[in-house]
CSV table of C-alpha atoms in Angstrom, one decimal:
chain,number,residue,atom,x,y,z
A,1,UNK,CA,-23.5,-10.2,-9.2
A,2,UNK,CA,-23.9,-12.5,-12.2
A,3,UNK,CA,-20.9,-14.6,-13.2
A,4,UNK,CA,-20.2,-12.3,-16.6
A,5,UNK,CA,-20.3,-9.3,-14.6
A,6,UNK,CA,-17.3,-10.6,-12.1
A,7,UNK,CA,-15.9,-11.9,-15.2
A,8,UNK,CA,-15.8,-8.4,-17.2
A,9,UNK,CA,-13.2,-7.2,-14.0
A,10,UNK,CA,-10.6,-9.2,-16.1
A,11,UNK,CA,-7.9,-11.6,-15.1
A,12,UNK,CA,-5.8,-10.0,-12.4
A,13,UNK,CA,-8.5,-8.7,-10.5
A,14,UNK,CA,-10.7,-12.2,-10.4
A,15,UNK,CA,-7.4,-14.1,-9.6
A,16,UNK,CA,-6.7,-11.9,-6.5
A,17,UNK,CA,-10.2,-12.2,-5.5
A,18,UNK,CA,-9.4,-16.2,-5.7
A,19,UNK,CA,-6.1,-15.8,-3.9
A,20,UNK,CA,-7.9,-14.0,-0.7
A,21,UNK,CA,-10.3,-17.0,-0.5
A,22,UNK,CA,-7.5,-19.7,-0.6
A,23,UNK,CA,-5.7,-17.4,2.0
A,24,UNK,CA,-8.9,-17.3,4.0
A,25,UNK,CA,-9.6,-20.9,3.7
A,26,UNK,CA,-5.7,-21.6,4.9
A,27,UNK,CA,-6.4,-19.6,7.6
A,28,UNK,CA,-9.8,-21.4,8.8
A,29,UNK,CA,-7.5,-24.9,8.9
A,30,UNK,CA,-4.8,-23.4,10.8
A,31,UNK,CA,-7.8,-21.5,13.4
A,32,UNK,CA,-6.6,-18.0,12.4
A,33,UNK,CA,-8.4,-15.4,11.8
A,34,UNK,CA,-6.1,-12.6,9.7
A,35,UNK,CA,-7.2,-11.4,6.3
A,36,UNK,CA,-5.5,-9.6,3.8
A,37,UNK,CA,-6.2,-6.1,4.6
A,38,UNK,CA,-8.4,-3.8,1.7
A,39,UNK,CA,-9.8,-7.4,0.3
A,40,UNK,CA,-12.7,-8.6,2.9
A,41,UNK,CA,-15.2,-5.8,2.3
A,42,UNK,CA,-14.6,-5.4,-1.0
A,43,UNK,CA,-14.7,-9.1,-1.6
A,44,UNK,CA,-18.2,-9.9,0.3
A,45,UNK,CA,-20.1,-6.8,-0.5
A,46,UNK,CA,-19.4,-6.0,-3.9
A,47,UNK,CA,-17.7,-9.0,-5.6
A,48,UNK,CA,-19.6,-11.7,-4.3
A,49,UNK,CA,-23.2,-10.6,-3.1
A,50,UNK,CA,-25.7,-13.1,-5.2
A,51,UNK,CA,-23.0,-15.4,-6.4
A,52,UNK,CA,-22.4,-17.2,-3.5
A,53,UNK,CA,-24.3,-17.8,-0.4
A,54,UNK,CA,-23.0,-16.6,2.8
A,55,UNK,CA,-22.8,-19.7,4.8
A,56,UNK,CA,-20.8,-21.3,2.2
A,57,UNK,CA,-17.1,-22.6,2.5
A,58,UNK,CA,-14.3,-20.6,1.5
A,59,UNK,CA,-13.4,-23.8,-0.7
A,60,UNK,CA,-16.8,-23.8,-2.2
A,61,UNK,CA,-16.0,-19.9,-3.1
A,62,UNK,CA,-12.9,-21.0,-4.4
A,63,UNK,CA,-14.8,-23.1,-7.1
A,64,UNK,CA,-16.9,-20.5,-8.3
A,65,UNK,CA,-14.1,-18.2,-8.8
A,66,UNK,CA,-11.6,-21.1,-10.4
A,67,UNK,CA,-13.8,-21.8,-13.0
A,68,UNK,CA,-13.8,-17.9,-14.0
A,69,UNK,CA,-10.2,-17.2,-14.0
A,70,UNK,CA,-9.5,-18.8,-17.1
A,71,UNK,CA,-12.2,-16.9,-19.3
A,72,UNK,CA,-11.0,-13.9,-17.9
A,73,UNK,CA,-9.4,-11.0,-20.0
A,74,UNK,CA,-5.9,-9.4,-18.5
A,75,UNK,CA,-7.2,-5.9,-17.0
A,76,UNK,CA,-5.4,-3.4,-15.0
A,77,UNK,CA,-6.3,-4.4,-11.0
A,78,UNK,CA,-9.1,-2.3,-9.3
A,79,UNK,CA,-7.1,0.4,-6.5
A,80,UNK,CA,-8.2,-1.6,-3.3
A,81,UNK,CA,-6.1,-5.0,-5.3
A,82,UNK,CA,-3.1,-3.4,-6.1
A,83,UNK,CA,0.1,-5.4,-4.4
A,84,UNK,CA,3.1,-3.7,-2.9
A,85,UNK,CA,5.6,-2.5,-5.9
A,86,UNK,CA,3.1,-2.2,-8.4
A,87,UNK,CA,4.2,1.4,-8.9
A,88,UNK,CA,7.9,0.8,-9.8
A,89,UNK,CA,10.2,3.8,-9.2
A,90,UNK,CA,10.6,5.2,-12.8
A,91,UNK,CA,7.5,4.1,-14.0
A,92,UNK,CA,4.9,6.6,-16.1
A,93,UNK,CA,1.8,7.8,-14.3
A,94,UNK,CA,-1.2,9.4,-14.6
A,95,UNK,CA,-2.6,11.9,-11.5
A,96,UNK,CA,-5.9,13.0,-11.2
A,97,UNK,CA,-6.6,16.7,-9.6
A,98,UNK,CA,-9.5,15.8,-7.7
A,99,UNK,CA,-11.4,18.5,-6.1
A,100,UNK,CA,-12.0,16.6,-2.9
A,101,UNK,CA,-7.9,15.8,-2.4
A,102,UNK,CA,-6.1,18.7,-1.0
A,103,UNK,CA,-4.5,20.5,-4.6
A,104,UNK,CA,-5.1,23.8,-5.9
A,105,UNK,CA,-5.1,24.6,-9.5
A,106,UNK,CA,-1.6,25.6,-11.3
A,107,UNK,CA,-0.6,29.1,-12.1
A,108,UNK,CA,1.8,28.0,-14.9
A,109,UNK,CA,0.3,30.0,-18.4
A,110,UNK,CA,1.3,27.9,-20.7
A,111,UNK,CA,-0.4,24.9,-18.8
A,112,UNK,CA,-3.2,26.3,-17.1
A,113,UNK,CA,-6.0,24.3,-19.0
A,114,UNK,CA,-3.5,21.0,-17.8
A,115,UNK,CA,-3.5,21.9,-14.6
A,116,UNK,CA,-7.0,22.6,-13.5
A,117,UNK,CA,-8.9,20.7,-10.9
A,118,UNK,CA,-10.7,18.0,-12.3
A,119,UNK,CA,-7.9,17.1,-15.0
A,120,UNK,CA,-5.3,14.9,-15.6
A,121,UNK,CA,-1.2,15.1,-15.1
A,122,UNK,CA,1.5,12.9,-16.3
A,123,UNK,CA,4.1,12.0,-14.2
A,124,UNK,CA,7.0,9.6,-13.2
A,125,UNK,CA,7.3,7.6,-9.7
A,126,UNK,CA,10.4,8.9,-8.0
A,127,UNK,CA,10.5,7.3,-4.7
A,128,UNK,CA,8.4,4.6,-2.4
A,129,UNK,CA,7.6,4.5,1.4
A,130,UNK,CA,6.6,0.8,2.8
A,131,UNK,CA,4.5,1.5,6.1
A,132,UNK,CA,1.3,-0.7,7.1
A,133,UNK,CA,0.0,0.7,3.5
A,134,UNK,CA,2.7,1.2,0.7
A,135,UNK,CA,2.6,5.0,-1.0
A,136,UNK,CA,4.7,6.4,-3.5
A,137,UNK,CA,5.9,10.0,-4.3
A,138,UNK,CA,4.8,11.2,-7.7
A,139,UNK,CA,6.3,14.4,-9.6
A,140,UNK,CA,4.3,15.8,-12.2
A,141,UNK,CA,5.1,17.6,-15.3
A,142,UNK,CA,3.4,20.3,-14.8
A,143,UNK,CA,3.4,21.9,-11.2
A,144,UNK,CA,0.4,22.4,-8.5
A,145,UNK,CA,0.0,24.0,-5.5
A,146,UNK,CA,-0.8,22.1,-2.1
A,147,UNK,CA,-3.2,23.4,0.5
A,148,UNK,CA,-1.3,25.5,3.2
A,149,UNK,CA,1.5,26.0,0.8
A,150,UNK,CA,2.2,28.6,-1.6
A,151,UNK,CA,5.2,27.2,-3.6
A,152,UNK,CA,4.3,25.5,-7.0
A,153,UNK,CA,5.2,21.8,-6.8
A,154,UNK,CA,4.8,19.2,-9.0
A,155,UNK,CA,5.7,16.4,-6.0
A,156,UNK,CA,3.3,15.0,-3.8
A,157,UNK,CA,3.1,11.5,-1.9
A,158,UNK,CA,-0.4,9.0,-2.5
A,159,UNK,CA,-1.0,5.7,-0.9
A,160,UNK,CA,-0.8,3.1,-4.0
A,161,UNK,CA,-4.5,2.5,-2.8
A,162,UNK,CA,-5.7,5.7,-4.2
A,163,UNK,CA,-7.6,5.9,-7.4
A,164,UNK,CA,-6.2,9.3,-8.4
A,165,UNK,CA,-2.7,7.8,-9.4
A,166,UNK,CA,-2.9,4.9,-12.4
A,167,UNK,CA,-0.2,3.7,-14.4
A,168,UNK,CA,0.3,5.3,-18.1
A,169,UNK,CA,-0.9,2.0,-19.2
A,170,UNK,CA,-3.5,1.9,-17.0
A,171,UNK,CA,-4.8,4.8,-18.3
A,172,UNK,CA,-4.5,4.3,-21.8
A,173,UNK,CA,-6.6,1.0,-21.5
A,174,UNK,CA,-9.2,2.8,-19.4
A,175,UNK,CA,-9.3,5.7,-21.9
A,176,UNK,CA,-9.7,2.7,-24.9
A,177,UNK,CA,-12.3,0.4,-22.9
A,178,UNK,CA,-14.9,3.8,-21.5
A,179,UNK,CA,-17.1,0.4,-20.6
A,180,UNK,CA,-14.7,-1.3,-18.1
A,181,UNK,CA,-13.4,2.6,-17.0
A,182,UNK,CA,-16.9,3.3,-15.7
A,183,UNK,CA,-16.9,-0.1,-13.7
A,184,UNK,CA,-13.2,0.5,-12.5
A,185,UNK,CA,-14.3,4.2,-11.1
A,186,UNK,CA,-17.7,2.9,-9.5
A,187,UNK,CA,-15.8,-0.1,-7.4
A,188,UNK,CA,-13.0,2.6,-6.3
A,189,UNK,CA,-16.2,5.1,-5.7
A,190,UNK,CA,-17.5,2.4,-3.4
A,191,UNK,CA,-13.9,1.5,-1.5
A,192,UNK,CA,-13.0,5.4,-1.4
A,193,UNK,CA,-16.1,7.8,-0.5
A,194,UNK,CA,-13.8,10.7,-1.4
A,195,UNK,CA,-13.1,9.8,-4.7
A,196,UNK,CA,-14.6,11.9,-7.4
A,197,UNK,CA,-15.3,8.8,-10.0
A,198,UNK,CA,-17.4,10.9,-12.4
A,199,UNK,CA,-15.3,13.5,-13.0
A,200,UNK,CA,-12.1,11.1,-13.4
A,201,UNK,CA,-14.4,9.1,-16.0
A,202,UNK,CA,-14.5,12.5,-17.9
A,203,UNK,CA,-10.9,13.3,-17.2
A,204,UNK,CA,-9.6,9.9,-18.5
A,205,UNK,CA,-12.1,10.4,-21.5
A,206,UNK,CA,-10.6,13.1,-22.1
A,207,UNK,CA,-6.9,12.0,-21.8
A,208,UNK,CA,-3.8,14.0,-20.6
């Protein structure tokens, strides 16, 4: 991947990419071998591949990737990056009804275009879970059914690795930059096989 290309995934997302190869060289000095979990493949297969060899250092990786921090534009973190809490409980989000997660359309009238599969829902955070992956439970404004269930409902728990659920300012930078949304949805594409990038792309083009 050339240099601008790693460069165009903006700040946060080059800088955690540099803070798994410091880890990673820490951990070759001290003979362990843990990794941050969700980082390695993404790192080495889609990040990487072409920029630097494979039987380089870590430390030589961290170079490469030093010297593009600083040129690098603040973005909102690809799903696979995100850190624990960066869904605060409160906090505005966006849900995507994807056809290949288990959600049925609404039956509310007076949202029923909102609330189709394929679209978009806003919604709040209202409570976390911290197991070996973090999720969050969502409520949305306008209700959904859930395979195997017949009540409407609006709540719903996601792992905060999922692409489906962004940030309300997530979204409204993805809906104003359709050049770094169709990059964000192809690395979560590659990371989840499940997720339904193009029609999110058109969803988020679309906007709530």
């Amino acid at each position: 991947m050339p240099t601008e290309e790693l460069i165009s995934l903006g700040y946060n997302n080059v800088s955690k990419v540099y803070r798994y190869w410091m880890q990673r060289r820490l951990d070759a000095e001290n003979h362990r071998c843990a990794e941050p979990k969700g980082l390695k493949e993404l790192c080495m297969r889609y990040l990487l591949s072409g920029q630097v060899a494979k039987n380089q250092t870590a430390t030589d990786t961290m170079v490469v990737l030093a010297k593009m921090i600083d040129p690098a534009e603040k973005k909102p973190l690809l799903c696979d990056l995100r850190p624990k809490g960066h869904f605060a409980i409160g906090s505005e989000i966006v849900f995507y009804l994807s056809p290949y997660y288990p959600y049925y359309i609404v039956t509310d009238p007076a949202r029923l275009f909102a609330g189709r599969i394929g679209t978009l829902l806003a919604g709040r955070v209202i409570d976390e879970y911290n197991y070996s992956v973090q999720s969050i439970v969502i409520k949305t404004d306008t209700p959904f059914h859930i395979r195997e269930d017949n009540q409407l409902s609006g709540v719903t728990e996601v792992s905060i690795e999922r692409p489906e659920v962004i940030r309300q300012d997530e979204h409204e930078y993805l809906r104003s930059h359709p050049e770094f949304l169709y990059q964000w949805a192809h690395y979560a594409q590659e990371s989840h096989r499940s997720f339904d990038s193009s029609g999110f792309v058109k969803a988020v083009e679309k906007g709530v």
